[in-house]
Short mmCIF file of C-alpha atoms in Angstrom, two decimals:
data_model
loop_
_atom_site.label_atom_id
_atom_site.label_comp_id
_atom_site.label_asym_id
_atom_site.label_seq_id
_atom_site.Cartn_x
_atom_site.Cartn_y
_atom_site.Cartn_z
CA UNK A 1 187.34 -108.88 191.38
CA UNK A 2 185.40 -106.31 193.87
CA UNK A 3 187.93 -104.36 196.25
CA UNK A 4 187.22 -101.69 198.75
CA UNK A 5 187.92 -99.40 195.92
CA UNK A 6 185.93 -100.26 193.14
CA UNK A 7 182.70 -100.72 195.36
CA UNK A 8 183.40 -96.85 196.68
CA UNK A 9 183.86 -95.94 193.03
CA UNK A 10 180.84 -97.99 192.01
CA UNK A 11 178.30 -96.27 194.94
CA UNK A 12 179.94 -93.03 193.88
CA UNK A 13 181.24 -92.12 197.44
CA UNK A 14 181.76 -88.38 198.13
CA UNK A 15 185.17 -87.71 198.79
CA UNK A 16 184.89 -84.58 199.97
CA UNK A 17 186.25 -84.11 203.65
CA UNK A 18 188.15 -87.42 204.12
CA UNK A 19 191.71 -86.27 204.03
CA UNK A 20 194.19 -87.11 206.34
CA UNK A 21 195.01 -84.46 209.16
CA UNK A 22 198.37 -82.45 209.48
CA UNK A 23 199.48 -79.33 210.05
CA UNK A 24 202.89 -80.41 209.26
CA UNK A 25 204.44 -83.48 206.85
CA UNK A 26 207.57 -85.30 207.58
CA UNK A 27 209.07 -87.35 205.14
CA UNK A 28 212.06 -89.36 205.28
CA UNK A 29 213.06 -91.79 202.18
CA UNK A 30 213.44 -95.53 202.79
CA UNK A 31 213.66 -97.29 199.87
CA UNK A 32 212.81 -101.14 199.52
CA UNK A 33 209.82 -103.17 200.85
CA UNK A 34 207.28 -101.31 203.43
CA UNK A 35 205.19 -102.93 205.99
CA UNK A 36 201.17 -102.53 207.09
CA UNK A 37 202.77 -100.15 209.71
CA UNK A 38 205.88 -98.74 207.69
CA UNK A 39 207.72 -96.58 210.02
CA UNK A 40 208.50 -100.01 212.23
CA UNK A 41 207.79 -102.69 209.38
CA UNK A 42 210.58 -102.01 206.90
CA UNK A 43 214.07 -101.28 206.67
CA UNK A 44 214.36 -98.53 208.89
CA UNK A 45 215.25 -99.41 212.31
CA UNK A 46 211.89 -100.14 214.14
CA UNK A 47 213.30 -98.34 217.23
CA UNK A 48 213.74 -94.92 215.63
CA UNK A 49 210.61 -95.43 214.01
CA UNK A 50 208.73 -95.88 217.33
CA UNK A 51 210.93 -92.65 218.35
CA UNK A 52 209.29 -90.75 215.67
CA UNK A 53 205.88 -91.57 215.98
CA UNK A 54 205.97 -91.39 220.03
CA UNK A 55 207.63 -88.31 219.45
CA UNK A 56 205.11 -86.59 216.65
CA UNK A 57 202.02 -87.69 218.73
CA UNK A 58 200.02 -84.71 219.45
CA UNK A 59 202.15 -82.17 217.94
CA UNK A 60 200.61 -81.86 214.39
CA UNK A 61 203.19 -83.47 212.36
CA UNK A 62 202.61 -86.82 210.50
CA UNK A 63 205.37 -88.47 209.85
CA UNK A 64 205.43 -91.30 206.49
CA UNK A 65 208.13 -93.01 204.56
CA UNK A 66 208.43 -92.05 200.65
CA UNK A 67 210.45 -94.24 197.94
CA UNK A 68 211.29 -93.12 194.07
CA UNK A 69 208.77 -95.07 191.90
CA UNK A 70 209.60 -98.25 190.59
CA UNK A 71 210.80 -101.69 191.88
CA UNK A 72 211.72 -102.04 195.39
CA UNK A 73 214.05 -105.14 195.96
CA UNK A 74 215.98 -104.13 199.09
CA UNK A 75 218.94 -101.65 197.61
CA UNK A 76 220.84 -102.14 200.95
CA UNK A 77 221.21 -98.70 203.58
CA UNK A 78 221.08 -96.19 201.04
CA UNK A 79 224.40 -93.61 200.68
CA UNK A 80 221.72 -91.05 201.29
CA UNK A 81 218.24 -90.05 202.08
CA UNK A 82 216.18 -87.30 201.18
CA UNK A 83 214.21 -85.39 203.67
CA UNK A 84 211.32 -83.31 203.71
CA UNK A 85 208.74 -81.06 206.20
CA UNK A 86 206.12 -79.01 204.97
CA UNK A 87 203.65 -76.80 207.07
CA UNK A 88 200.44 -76.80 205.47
CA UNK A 89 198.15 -73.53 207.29
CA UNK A 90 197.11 -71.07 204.02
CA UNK A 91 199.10 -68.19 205.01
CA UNK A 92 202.19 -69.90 206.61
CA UNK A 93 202.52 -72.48 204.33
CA UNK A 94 206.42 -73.70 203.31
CA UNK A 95 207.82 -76.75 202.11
CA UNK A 96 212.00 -77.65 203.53
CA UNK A 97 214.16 -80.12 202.45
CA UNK A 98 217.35 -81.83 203.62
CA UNK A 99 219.69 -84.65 202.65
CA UNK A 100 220.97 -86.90 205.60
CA UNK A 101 222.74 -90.42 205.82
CA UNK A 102 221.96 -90.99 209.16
CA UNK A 103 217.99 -90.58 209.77
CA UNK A 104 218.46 -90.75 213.48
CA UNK A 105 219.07 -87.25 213.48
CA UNK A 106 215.52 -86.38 212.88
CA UNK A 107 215.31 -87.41 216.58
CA UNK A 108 216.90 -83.91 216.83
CA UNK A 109 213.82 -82.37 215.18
CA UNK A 110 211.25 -80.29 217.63
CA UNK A 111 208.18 -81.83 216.34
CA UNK A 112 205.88 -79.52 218.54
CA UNK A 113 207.58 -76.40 216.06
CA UNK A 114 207.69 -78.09 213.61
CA UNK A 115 203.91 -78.60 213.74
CA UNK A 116 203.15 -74.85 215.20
CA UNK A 117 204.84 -73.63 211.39
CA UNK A 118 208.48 -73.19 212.73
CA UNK A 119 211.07 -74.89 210.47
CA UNK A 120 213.88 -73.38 212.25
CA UNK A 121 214.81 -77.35 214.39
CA UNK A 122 214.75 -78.53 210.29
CA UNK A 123 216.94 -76.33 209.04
CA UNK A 124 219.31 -76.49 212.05
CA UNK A 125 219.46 -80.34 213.12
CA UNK A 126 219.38 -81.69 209.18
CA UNK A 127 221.09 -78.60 207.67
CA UNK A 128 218.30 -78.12 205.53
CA UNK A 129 216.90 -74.93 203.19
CA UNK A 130 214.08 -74.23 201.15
CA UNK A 131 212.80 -76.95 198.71
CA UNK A 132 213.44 -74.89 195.48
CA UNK A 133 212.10 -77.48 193.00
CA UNK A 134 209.05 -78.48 191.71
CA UNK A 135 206.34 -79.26 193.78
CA UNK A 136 205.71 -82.98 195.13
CA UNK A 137 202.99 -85.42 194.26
CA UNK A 138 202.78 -88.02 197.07
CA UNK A 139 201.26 -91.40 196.02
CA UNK A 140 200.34 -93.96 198.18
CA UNK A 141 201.45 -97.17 197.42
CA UNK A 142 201.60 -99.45 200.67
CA UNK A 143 200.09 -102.38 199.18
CA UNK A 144 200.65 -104.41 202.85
CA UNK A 145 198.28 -101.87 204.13
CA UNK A 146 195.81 -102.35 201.51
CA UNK A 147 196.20 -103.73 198.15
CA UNK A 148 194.40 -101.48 195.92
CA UNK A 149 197.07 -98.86 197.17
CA UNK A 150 199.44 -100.89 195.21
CA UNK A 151 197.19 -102.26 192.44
CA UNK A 152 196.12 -98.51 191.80
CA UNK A 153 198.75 -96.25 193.44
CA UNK A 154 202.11 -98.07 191.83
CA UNK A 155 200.53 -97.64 188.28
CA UNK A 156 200.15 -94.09 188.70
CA UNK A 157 202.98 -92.95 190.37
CA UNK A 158 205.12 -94.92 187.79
CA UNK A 159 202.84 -93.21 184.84
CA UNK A 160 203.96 -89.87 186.48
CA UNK A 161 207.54 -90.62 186.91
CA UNK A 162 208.26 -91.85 183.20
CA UNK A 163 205.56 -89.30 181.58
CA UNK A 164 208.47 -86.60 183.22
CA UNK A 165 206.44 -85.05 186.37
CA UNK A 166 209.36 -84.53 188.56
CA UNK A 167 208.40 -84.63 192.42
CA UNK A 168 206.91 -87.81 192.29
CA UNK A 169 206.95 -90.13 194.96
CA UNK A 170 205.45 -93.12 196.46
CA UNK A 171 204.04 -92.52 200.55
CA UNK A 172 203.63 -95.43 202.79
CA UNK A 173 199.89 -94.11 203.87
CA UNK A 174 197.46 -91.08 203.40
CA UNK A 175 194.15 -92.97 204.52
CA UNK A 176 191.26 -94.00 202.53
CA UNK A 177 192.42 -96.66 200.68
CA UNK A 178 189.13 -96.87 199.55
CA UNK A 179 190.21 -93.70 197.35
CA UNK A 180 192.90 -95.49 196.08
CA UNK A 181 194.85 -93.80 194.27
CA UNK A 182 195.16 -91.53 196.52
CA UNK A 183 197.90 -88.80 196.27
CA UNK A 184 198.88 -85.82 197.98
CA UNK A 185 200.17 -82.21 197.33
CA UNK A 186 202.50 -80.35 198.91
CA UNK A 187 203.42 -77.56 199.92
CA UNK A 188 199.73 -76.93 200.09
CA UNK A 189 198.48 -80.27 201.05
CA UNK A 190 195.51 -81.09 199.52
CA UNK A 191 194.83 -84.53 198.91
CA UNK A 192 192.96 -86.16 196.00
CA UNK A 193 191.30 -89.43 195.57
CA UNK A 194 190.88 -91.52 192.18
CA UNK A 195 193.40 -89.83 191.13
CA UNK A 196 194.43 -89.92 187.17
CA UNK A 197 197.81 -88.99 185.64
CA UNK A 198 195.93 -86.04 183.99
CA UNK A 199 194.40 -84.91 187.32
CA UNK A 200 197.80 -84.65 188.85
CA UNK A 201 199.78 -83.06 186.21
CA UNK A 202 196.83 -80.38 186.54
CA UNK A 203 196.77 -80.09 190.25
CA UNK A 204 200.75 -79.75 189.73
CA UNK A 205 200.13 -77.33 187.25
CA UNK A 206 197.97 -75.73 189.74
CA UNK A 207 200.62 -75.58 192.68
CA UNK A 208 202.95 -73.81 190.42
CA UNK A 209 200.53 -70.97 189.46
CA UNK A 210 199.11 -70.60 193.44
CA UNK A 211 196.05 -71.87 192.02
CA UNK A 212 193.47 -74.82 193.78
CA UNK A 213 192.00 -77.48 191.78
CA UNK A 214 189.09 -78.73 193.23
CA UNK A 215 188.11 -82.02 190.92
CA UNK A 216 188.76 -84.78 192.91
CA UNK A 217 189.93 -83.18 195.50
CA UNK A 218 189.53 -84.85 199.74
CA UNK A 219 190.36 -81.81 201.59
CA UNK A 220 193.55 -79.76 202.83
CA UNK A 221 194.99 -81.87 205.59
CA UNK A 222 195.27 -78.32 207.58
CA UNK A 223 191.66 -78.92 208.51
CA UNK A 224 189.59 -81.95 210.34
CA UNK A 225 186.91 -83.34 208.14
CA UNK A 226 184.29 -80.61 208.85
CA UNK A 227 186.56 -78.00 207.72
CA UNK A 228 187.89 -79.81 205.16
CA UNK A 229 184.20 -79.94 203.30
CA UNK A 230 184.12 -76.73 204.48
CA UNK A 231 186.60 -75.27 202.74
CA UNK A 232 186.09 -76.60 199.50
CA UNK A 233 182.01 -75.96 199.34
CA UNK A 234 182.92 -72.48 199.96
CA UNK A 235 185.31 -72.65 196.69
CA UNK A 236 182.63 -74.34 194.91
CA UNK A 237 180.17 -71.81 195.61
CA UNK A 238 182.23 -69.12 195.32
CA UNK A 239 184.96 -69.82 192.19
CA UNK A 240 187.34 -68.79 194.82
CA UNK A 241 190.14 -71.65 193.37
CA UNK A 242 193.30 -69.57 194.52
CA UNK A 243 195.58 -70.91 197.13
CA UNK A 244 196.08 -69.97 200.86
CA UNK A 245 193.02 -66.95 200.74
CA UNK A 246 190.76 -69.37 202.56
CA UNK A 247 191.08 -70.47 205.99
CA UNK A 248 188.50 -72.40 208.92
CA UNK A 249 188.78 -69.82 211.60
CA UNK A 250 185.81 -71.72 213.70
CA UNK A 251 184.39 -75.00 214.01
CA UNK A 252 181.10 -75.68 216.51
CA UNK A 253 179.25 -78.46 217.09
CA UNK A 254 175.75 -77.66 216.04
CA UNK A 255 173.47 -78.49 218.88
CA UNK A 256 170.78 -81.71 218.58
CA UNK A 257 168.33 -82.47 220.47
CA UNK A 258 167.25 -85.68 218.23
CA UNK A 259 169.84 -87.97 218.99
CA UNK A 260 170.71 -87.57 215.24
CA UNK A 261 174.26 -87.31 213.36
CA UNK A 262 176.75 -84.48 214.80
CA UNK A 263 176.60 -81.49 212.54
CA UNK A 264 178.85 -78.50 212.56
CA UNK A 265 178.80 -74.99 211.56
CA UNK A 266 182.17 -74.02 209.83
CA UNK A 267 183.17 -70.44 209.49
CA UNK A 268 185.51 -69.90 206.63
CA UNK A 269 187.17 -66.14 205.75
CA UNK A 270 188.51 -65.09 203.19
CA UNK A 271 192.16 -62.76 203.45
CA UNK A 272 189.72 -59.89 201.86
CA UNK A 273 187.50 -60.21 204.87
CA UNK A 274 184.67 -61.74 203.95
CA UNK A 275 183.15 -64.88 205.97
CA UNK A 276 181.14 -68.02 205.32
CA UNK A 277 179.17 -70.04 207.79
CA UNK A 278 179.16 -73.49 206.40
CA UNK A 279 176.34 -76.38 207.98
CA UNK A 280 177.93 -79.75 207.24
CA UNK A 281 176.15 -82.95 208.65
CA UNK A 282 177.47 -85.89 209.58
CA UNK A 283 175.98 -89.09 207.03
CA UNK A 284 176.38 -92.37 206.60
CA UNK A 285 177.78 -93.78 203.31
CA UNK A 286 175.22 -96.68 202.35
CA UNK A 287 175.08 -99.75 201.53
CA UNK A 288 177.28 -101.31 204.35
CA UNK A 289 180.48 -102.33 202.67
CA UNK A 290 184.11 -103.02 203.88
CA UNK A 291 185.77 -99.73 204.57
CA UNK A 292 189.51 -102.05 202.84
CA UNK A 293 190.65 -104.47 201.30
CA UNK A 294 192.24 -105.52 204.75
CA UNK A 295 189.51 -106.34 206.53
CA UNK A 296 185.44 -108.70 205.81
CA UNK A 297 183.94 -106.55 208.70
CA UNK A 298 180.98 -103.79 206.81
CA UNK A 299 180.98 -100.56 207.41
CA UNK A 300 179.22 -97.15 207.02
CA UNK A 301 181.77 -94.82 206.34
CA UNK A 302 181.24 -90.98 207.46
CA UNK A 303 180.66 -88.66 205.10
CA UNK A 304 181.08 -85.04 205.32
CA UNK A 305 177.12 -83.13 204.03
CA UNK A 306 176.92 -79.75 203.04
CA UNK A 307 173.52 -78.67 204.26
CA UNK A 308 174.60 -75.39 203.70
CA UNK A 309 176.88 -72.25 202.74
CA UNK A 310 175.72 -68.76 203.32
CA UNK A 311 177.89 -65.81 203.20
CA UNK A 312 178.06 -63.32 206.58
CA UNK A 313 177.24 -59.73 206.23
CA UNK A 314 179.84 -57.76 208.44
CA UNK A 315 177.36 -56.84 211.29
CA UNK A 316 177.03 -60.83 211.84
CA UNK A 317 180.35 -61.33 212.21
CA UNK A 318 180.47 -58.41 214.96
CA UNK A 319 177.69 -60.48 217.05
#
């Protein structure tokens, strides 16, 4: 049977530059089923969940639900629910955690901090600290949303989970189901698409050692699409693969007189001073094809093109 998925997989879609955007990730853990729009379709009271995402809009943070791996017949209100925020800018990155049993104190969170890098509203309103274990692999899951999230998402994070990775959970959405499965890092927050168990446990690996692994790899959800590409031609070209040395400082839309697709030049720098300007074009992923499962309406989906990476001599960067 053909899903979104298969038929990205099959063209041999780039990835590159489709992750989702945050500065910040908030996640709260609500076990049992999850609907198409989880923060008001499942167990947790649809009210705080319109709270949250009134209350994130604009500010950075994305807030998702997350669920150990395995079954999810409804457990009843759980005893007690982990929570987690982690700020994704390279330089400023951390990753918090908490443990409530009431989730409608994260209506006591400042999102705006939260999403400028300050965890100080976590740490105070949900008595939380410093994550001190292993990193976390986030795999979505939401089948109601698409179903080769589930199909291809459940599989893996459940591979994970019983192969030992510890950190593993299932996310009600990243995007792109069409990358299914697609999972995401943190604290550094790069996300990955057709993912494998192998691919994770090195991206994991990774994490621990400050390191980037670029196989597979969408983008760092610091970054809008253009940056996103950015970023990781500019590790490409470079070798560059370790963690929070590269950030876009600059993002301009290329002027066209043609009517043609929006391109951008990208500056990236380096935390030894060196620069990259980065052209990346605006395609069109072809044939037409459903963008999900969820939907019979074709699509061209965007894709991020590097025309381009040149590195900047020190007088250009003075101009």
């Amino acid at each position: 049977m053909s899903t979104c998925a298969s038929v990205s997989r099959d063209l041999d879609e780039p990835i590159s530059g489709t992750a989702a955007t945050a500065t910040t990730w908030l996640l709260l853990e609500q076990p049992g089923p999850w609907g198409p729009r989880a923060l008001t379709s499942s167990h947790l009271d649809p009210a705080l969940g319109r709270a949250l995402e009134a209350a994130a809009e604009g500010t950075g943070v994305r807030v998702a639900l997350i669920r150990r791996p395995g079954r999810h017949a409804d457990p009843g209100t759980p005893a007690a629910r982990q929570v987690y925020a982690a700020h994704t800018l390279p330089g400023a990155t951390w990753l918090r955690s908490a443990t409530i049993t009431d989730p409608r104190r994260l209506l006591d969170l400042d999102l705006s901090a939260l999403g400028r890098g300050e965890h100080r509203s976590f740490d105070r309103a949900l008595d939380g600290g410093a994550h001190t274990g292993d990193p976390l692999a986030l795999v979505c899951t939401n089948g109601r949303r698409d179903r080769c999230c589930a199909l291809l998402g459940r599989p893996l994070a459940a591979e994970l989970a019983t192969s030992g990775v510890r950190g593993v959970w299932e996310v009600t959405h990243l995007g792109g189901h069409r990358f299914a499965p697609t999972v995401l890092v943190l604290p550094y927050g790069y996300s990955y698409g057709r993912a494998e168990a192998h691919t994770v446990k090195e991206v994991l690996h990774g994490v621990q050692e400050g390191r980037v692994v670029v196989e597979g790899c969408r983008g760092s959800s610091a970054w809008e699409r253009p940056g996103q590409a950015a970023e990781l031609a500019v590790r490409t070209a470079t070798g560059e693969y370790a963690a929070g040395v590269l950030s876009v400082v600059r993002t301009e839309n290329a002027v066209r007189t043609d009517g043609a697709a929006p391109r951008w030049e990208v500056t990236v720098a380096h935390v030894d001073g060196r620069h990259w300007r980065v052209l990346i074009a605006q395609g069109a992923s072809l044939p037409p094809r459903p963008e999900s499962c969820a939907t019979s309406v074709l699509g061209s989906p965007a894709r991020m093109d590097v025309v381009a990476v040149r590195e900047l001599a020190p007088a250009a960067l003075a101009s």
